[in-house]
mmCIF file of C-alpha atoms in Angstrom:
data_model
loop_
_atom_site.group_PDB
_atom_site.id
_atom_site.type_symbol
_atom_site.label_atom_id
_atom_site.label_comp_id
_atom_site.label_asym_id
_atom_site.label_seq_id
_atom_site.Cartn_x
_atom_site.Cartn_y
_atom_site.Cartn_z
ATOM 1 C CA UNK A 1 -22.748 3.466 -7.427
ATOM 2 C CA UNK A 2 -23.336 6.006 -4.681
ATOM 3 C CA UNK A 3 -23.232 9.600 -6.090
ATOM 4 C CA UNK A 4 -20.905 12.526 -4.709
ATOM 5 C CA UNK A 5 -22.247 16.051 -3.700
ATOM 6 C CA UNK A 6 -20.143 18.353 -6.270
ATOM 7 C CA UNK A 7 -16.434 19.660 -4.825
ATOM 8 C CA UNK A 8 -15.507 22.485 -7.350
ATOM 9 C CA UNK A 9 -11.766 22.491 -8.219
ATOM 10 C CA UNK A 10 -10.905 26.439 -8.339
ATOM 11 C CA UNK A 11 -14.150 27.579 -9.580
ATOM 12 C CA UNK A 12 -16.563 28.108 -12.071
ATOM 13 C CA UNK A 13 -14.652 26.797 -15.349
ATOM 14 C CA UNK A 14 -15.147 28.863 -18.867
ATOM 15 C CA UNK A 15 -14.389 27.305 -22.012
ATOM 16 C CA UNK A 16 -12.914 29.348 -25.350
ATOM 17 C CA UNK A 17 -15.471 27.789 -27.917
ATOM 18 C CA UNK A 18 -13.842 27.806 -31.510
ATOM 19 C CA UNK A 19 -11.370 25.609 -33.895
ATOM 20 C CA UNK A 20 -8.733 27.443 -32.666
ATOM 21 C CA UNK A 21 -9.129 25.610 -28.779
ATOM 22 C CA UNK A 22 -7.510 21.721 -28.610
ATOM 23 C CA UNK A 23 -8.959 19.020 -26.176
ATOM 24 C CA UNK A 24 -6.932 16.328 -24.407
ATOM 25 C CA UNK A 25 -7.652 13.992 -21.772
ATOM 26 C CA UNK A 26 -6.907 15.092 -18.347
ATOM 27 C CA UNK A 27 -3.883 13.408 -16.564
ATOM 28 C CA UNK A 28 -6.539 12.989 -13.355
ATOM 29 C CA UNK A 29 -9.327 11.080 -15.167
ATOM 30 C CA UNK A 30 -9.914 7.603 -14.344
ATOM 31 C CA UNK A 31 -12.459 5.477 -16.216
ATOM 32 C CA UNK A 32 -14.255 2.018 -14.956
ATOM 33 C CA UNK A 33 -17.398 0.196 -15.781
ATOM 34 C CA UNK A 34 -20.122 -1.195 -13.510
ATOM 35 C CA UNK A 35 -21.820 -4.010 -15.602
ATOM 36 C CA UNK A 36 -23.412 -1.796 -18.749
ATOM 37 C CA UNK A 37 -22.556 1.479 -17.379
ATOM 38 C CA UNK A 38 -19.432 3.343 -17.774
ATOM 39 C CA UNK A 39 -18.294 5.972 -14.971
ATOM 40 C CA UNK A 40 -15.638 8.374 -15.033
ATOM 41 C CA UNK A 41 -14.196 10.673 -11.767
ATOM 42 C CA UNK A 42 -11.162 13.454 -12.089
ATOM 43 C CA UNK A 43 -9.167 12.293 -9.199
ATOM 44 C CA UNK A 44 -8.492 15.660 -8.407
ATOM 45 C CA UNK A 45 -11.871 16.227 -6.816
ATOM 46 C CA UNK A 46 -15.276 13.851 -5.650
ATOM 47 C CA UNK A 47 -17.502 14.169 -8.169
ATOM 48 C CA UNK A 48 -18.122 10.682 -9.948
ATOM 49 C CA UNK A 49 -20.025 10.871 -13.629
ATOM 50 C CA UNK A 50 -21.604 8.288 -15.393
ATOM 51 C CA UNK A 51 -20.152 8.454 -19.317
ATOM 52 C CA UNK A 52 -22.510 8.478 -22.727
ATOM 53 C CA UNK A 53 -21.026 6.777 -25.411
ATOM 54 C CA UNK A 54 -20.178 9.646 -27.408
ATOM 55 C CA UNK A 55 -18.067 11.165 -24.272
ATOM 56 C CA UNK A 56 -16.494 7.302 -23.851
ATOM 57 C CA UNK A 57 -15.758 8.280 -27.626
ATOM 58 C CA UNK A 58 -14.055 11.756 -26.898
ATOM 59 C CA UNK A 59 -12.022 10.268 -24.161
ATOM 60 C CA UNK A 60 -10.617 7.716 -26.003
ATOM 61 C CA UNK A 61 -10.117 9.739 -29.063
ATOM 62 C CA UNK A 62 -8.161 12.515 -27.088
ATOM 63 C CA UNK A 63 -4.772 10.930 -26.051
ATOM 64 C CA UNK A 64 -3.457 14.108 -27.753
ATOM 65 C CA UNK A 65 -4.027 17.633 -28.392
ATOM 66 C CA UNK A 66 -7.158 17.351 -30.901
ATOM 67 C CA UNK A 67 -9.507 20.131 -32.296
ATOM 68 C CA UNK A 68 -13.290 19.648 -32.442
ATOM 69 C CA UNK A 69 -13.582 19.304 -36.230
ATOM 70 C CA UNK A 70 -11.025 16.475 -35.724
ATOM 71 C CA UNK A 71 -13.014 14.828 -32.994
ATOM 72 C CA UNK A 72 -15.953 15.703 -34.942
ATOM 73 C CA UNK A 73 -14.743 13.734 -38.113
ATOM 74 C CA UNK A 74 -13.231 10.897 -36.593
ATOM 75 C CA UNK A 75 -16.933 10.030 -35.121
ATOM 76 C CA UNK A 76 -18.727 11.180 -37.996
ATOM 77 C CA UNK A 77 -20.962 13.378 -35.693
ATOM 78 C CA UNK A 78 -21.752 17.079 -36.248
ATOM 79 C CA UNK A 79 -19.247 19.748 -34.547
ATOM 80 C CA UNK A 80 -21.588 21.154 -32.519
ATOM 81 C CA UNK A 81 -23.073 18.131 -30.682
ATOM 82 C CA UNK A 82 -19.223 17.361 -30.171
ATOM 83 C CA UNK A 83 -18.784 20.599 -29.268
ATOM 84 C CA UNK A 84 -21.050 20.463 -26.611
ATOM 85 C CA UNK A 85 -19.874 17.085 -25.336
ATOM 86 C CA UNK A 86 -16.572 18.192 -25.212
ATOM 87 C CA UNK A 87 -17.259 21.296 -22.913
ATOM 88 C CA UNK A 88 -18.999 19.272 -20.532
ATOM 89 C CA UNK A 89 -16.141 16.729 -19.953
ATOM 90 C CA UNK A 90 -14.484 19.693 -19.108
ATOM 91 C CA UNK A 91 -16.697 21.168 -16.927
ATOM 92 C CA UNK A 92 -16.422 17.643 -15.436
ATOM 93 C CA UNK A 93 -12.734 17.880 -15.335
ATOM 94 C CA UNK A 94 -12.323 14.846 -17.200
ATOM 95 C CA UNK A 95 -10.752 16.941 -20.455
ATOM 96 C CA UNK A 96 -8.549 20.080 -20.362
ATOM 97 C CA UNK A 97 -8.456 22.483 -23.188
ATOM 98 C CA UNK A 98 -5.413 24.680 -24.604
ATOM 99 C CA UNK A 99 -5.762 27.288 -24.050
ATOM 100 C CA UNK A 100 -6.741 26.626 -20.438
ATOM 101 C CA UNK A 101 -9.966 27.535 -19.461
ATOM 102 C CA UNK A 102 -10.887 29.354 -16.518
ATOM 103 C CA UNK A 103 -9.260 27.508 -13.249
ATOM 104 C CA UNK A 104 -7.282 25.188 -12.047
ATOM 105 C CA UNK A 105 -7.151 22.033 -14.653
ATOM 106 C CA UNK A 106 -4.259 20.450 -12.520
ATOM 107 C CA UNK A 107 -1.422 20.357 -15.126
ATOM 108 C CA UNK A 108 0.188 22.975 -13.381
ATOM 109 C CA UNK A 109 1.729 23.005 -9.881
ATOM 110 C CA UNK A 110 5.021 21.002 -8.312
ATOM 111 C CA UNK A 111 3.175 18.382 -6.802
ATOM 112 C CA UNK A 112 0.787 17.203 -10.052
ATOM 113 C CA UNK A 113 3.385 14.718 -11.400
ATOM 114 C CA UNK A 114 3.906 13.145 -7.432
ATOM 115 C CA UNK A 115 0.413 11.614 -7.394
ATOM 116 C CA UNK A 116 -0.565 7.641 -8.190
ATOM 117 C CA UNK A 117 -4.386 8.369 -9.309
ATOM 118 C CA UNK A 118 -5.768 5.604 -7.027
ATOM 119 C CA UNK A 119 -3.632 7.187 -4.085
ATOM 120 C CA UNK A 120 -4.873 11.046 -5.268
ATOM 121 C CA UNK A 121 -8.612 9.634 -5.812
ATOM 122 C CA UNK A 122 -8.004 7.927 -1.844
ATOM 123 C CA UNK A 123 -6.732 11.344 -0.602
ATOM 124 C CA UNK A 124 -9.748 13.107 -2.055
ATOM 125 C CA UNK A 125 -12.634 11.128 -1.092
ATOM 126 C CA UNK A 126 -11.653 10.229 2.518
ATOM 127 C CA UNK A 127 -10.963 14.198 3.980
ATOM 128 C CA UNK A 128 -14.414 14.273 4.725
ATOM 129 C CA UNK A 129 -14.753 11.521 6.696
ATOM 130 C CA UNK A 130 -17.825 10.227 9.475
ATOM 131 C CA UNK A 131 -20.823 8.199 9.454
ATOM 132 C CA UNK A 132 -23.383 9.180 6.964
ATOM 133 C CA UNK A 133 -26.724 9.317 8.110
ATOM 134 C CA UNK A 134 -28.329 9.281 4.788
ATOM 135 C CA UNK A 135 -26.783 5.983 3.604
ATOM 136 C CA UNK A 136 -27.139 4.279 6.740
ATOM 137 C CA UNK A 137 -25.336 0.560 7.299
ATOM 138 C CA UNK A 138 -26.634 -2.694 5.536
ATOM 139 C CA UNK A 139 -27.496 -5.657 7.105
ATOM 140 C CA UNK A 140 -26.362 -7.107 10.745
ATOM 141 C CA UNK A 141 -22.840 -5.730 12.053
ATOM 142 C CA UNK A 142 -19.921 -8.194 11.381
ATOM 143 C CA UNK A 143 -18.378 -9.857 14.530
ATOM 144 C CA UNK A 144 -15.858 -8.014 16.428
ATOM 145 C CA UNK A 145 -13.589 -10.820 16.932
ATOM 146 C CA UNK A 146 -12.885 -13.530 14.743
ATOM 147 C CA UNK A 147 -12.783 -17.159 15.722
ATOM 148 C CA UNK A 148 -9.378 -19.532 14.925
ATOM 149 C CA UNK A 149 -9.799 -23.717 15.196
ATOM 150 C CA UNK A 150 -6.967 -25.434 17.004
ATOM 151 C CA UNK A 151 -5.598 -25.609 20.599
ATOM 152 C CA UNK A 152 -5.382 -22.212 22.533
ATOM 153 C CA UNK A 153 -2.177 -21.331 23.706
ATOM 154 C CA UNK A 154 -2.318 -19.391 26.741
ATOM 155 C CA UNK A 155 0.258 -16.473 26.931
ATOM 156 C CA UNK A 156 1.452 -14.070 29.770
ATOM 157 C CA UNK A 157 -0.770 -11.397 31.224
ATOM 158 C CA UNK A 158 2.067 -9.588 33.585
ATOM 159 C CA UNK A 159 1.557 -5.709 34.281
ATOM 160 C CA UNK A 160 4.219 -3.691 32.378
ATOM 161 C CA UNK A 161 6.549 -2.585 34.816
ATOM 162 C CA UNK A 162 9.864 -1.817 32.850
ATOM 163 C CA UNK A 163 11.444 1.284 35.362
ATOM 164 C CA UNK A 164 10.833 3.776 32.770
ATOM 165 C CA UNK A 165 8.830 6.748 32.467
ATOM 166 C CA UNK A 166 6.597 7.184 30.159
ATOM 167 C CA UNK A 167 8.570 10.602 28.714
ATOM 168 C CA UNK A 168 11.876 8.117 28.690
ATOM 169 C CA UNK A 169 9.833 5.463 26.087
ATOM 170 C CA UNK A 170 8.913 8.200 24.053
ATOM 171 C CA UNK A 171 12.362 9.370 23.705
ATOM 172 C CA UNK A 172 14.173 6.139 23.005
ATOM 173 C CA UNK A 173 11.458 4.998 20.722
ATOM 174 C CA UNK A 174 13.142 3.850 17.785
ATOM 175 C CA UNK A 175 13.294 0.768 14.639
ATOM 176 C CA UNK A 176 15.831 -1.273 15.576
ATOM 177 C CA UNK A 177 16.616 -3.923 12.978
ATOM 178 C CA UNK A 178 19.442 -5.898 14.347
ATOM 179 C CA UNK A 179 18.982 -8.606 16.850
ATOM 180 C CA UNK A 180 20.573 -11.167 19.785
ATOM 181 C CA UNK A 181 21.293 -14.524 18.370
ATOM 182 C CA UNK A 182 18.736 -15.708 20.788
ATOM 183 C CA UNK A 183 15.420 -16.960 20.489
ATOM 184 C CA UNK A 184 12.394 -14.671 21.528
ATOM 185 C CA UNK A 185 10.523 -15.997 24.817
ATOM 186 C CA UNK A 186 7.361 -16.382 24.932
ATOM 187 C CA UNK A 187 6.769 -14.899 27.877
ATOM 188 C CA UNK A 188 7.905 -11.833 26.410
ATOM 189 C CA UNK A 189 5.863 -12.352 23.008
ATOM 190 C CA UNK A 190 2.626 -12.952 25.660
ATOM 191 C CA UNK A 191 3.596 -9.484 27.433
ATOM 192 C CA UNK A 192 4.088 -7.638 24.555
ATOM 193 C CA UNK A 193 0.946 -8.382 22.648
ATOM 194 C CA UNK A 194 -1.171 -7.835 26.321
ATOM 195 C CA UNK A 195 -0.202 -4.575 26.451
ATOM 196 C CA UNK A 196 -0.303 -3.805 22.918
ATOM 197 C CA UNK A 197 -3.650 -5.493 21.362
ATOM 198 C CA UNK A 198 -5.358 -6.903 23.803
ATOM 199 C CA UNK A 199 -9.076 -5.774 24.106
ATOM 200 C CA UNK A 200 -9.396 -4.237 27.400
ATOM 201 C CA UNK A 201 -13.499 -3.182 27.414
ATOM 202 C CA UNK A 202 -15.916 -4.355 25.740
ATOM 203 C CA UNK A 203 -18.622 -1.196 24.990
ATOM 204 C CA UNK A 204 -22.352 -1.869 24.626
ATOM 205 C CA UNK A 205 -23.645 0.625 21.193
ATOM 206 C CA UNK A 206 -27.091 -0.328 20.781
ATOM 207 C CA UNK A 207 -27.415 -0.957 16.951
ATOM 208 C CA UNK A 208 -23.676 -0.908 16.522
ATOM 209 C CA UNK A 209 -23.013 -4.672 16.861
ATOM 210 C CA UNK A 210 -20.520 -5.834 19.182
ATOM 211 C CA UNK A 211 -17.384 -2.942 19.898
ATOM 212 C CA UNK A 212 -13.994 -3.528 21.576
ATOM 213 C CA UNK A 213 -11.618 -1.049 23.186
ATOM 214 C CA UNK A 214 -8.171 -1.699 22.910
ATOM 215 C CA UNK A 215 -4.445 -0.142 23.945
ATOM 216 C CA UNK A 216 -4.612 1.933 20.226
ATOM 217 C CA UNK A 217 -7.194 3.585 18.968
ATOM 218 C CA UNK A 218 -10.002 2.936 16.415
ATOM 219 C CA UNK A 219 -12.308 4.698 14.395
ATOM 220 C CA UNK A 220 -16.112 3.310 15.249
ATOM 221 C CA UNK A 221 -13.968 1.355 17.979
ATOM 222 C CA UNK A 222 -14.703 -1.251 15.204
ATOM 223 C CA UNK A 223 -10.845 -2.312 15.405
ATOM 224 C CA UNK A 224 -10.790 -4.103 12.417
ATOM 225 C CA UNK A 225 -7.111 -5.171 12.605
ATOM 226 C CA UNK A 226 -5.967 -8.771 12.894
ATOM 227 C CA UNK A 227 -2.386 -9.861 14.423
ATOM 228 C CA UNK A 228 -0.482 -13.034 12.948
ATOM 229 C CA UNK A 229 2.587 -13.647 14.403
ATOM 230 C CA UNK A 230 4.886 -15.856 12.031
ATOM 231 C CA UNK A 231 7.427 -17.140 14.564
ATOM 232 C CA UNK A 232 10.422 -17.853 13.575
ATOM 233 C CA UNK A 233 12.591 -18.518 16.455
ATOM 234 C CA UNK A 234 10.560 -18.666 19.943
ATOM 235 C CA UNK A 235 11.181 -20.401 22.646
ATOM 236 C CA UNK A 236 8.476 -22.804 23.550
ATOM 237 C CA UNK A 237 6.887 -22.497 20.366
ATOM 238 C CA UNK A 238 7.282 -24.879 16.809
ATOM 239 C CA UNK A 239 8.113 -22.196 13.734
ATOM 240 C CA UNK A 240 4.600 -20.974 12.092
ATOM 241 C CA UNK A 241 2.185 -18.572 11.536
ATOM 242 C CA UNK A 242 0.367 -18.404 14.564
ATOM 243 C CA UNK A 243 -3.044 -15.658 14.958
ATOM 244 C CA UNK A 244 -3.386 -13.743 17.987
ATOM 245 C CA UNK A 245 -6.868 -13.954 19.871
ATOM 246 C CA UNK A 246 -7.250 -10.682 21.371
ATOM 247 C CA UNK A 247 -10.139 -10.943 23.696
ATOM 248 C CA UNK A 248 -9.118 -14.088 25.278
ATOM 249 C CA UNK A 249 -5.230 -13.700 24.769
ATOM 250 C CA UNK A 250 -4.286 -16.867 23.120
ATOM 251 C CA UNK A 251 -2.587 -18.133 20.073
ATOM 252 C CA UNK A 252 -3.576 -20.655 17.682
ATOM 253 C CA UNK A 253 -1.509 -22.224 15.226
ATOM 254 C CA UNK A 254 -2.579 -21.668 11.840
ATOM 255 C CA UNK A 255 0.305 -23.229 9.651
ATOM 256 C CA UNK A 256 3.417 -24.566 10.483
ATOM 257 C CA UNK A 257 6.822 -23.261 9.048
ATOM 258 C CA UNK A 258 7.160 -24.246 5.749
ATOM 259 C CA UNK A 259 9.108 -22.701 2.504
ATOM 260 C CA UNK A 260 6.693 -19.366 2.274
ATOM 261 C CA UNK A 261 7.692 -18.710 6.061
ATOM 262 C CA UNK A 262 11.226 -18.118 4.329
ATOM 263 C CA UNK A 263 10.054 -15.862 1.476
ATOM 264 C CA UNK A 264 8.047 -13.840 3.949
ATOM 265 C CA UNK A 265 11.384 -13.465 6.539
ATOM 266 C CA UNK A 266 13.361 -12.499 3.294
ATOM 267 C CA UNK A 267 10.941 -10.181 2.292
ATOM 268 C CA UNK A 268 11.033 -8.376 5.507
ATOM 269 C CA UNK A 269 14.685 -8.294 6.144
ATOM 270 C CA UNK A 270 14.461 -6.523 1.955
ATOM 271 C CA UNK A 271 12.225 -4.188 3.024
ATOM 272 C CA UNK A 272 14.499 -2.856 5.889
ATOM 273 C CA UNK A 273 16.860 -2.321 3.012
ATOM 274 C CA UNK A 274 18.496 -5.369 4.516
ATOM 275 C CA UNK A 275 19.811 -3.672 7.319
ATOM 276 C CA UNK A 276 18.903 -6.600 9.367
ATOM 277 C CA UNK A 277 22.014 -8.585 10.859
ATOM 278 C CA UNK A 278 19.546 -12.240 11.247
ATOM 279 C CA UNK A 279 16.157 -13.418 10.837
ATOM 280 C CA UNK A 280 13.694 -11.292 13.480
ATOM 281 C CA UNK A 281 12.590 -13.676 16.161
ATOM 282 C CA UNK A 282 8.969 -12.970 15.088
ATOM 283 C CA UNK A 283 7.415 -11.234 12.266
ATOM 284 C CA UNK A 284 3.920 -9.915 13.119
ATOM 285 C CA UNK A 285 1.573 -10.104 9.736
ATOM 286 C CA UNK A 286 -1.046 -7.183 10.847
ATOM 287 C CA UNK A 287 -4.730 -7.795 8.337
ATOM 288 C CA UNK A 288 -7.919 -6.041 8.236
ATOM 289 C CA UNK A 289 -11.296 -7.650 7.960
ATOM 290 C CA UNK A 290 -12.334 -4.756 6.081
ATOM 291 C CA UNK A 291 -16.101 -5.553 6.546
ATOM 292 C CA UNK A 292 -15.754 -4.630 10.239
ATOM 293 C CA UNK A 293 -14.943 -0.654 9.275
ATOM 294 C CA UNK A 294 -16.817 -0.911 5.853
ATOM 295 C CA UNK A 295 -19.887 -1.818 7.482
ATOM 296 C CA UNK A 296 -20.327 1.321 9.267
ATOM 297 C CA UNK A 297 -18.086 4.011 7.105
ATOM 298 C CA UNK A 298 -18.625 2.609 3.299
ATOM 299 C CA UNK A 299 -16.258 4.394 1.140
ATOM 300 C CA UNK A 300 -14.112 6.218 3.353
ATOM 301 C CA UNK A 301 -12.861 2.964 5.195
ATOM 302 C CA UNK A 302 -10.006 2.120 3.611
ATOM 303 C CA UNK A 303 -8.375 5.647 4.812
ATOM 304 C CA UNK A 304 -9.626 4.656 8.601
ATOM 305 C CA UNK A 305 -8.078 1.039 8.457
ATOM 306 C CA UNK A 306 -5.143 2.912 7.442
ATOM 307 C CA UNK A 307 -4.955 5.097 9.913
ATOM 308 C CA UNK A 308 -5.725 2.373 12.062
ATOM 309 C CA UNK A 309 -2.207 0.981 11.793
ATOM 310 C CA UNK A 310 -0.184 4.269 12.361
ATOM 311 C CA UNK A 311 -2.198 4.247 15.847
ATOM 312 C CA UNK A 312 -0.970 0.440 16.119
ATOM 313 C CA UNK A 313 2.635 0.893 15.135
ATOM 314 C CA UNK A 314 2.722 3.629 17.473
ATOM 315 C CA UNK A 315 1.783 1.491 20.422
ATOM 316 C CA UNK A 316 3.615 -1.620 19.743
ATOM 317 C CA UNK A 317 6.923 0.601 19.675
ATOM 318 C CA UNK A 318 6.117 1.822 22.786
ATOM 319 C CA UNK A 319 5.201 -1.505 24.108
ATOM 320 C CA UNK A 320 8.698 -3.051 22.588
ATOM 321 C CA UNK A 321 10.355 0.142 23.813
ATOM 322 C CA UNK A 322 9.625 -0.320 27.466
ATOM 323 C CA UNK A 323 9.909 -4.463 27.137
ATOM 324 C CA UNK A 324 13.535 -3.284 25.762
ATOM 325 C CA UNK A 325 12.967 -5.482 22.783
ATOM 326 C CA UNK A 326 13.687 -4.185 18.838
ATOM 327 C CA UNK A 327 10.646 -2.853 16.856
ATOM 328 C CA UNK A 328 10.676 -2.509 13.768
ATOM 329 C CA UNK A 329 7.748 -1.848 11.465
ATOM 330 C CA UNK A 330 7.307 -2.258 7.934
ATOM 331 C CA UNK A 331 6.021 -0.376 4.678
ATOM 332 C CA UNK A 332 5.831 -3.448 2.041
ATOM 333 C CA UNK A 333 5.057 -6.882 2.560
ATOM 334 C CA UNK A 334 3.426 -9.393 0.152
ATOM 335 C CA UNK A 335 0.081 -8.232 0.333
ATOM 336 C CA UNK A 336 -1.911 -10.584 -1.145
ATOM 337 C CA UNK A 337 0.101 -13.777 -1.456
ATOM 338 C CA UNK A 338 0.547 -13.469 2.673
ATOM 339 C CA UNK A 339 -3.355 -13.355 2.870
ATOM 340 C CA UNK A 340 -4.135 -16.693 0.806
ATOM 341 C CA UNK A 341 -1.261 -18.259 2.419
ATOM 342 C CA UNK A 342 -2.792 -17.760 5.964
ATOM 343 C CA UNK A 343 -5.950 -19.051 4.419
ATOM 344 C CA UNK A 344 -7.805 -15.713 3.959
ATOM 345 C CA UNK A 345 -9.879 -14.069 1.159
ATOM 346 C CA UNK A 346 -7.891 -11.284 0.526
ATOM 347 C CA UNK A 347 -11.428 -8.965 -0.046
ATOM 348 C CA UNK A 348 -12.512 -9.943 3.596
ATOM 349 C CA UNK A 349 -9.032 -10.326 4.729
ATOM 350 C CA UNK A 350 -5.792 -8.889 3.857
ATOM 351 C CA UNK A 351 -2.315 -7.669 5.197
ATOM 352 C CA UNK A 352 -2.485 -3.962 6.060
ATOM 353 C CA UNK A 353 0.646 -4.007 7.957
ATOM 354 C CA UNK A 354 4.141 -5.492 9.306
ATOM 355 C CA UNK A 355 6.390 -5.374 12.047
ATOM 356 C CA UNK A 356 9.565 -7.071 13.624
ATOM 357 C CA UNK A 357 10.027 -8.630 16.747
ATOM 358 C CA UNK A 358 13.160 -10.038 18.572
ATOM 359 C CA UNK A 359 15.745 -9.092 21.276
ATOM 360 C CA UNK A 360 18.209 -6.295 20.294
ATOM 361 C CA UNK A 361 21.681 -6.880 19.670
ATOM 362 C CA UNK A 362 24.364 -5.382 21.867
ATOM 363 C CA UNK A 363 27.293 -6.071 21.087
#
């Protein structure tokens, strides 16, 4: 478990000592064990604590206002070496006191109740992002690109040349979520994904494994994302979840179309508040191998990857914008189930991401 330099939340905190001062469990505390050891963070800040068993006890005991002597009897320890115990669980900000000691013990404020812990602890943790020299990577870099079995499908490489300026796809950059009763060409699928994922360089970084550039951005250029287009309704292709090869800018089948296909294209069309007037032509499953960006940033990666797929969604509306084809992109999919259906470990390999494909309607 890799320890945090301290990150004080509003100061120096002071504690009113006495029977007359009640403990409780902060609402930010988050508890987990690590084989034998038990370790504790306030999500509210970075610090990360390993527990004794007599604060375990405390924490557990204090679901409620409760005064020392009560703490005190219900372990059958003396009030002072509670006493003591308790002040330092709040001077980790795992306990807040009433009265409130001196600073901020985040029960306070408009925007305490709005946070998920896990999201708050993400939030916290990741601000101060960059390599670290002292904790330097483990073991050989990961591939950049991953290898699918199967026949490559070769797809179009034409220049995008759409009439448009580049202020005109910016403006008319939109989701559009209803589409032609037509099927998607491949030719335009082939287009679309050169210009939007493709890897256009490949860098030499002594020591930093193999790199790719590509149209979006990504931190490390470590580009960790994955593209699986489940095709529904392409012409020249058979329905199935195909994955995208970006350096050599094939496809490769990786299932055909079966009953899950279904449950993933109603899904979708649910999470567009099913606004959608048909099936999309093409749903594009976007994953991270999470080992490519872990590798190099450790515990901040999962904020990068993230941010990895704004600077993705960006470009493929762009992309779809100038092709004059209907973007959509996604905010909940079925994470993990997706992942194992496409025949991935969803710790290497999981679905960070989701966006619709197809012609637009119209009429």
């Amino acid at each position: 478990m890799p320890r945090l330099p301290a990150a004080p939340v509003g100061g120096t905190r002071r504690v009113v000592t006495g029977v007359e001062v009640s403990y409780k469990r902060s609402p930010f505390c988050l508890v987990h064990w690590e084989g034998r050891d038990v370790y504790a963070r306030n999500c509210n800040d970075r610090r990360i604590f390993r527990l004794g068993e007599r604060s375990l006890d405390i924490l557990r005991l204090a679901s409620e206002w409760t005064p020392v002597p009560e703490l005190a009897s219900a372990l059958e320890a003396q009030e002072s070496k509670v006493q003591r115990a308790a002040d330092r669980l709040v001077e980790m900000g795992l306990v807040v006191t009433d009265p409130p000691g001196a600073g901020n013990d985040g029960r306070d404020g408009p925007g305490a109740a709005s946070w998920d812990l896990i999201d708050l602890a993400l939030q916290r943790k990741s601000a101060r992002g960059g390599f670290d020299p002292d904790s330097p990577p483990v073991g050989p870099p990961p591939p950049a690109l991953k290898s699918t079995p199967g026949p490559a499908i070769g797809l179009e490489r034409a220049d995008l040349d759409a009439g448009l300026s580049f202020q005109a796809v910016l403006e008319a950059r939109r989701s559009v979520r209803t589409y032609a009763d037509e099927p998607l060409a491949l030719g335009e699928l082939g287009r679309f994904l050169y210009h939007a994922a493709r890897v256009t360089r490949r860098p030499r970084a002594p020591g930093w494994g193999a790199l790719t550039h590509r149209p979006s951005p990504s931190a490390g250029s470590c580009h960790p994302l994955e593209i699986y287009p489940v095709c529904n309704a392409v012409a020249g292709l058979e329905p199935g979840a195909y994955h995208y090869d970006p350096g050599e800018h094939t496809l490769r089948l990786v299932r055909p179309a079966d009953a899950w296909q279904e449950e993933i294209t109603r899904h979708a069309r649910a999470s567009t508040g099913n606004a959608c007037n048909r099936d999309p032509a093409v749903i594009l499953v976007v994953s991270a191998v999470f080992q490519r960006t872990m590798w190099k940033y450790q515990n901040i990666s999962l904020a990068l990857i993230l941010k990895d797929v704004g600077a993705l969604y960006q470009t493929m509306y762009l992309v779809a914008t100038a092709l004059g084809l209907a973007p959509c992109a996604l905010g909940g999919w079925l994470e993990e189930e997706n992942a194992r259906w496409l025949g991935l470990d969803p710790l290497a390999e999981s679905q960070v991401g989701g966006f619709l494909l197809g012609y637009p309607d119209h009429r």
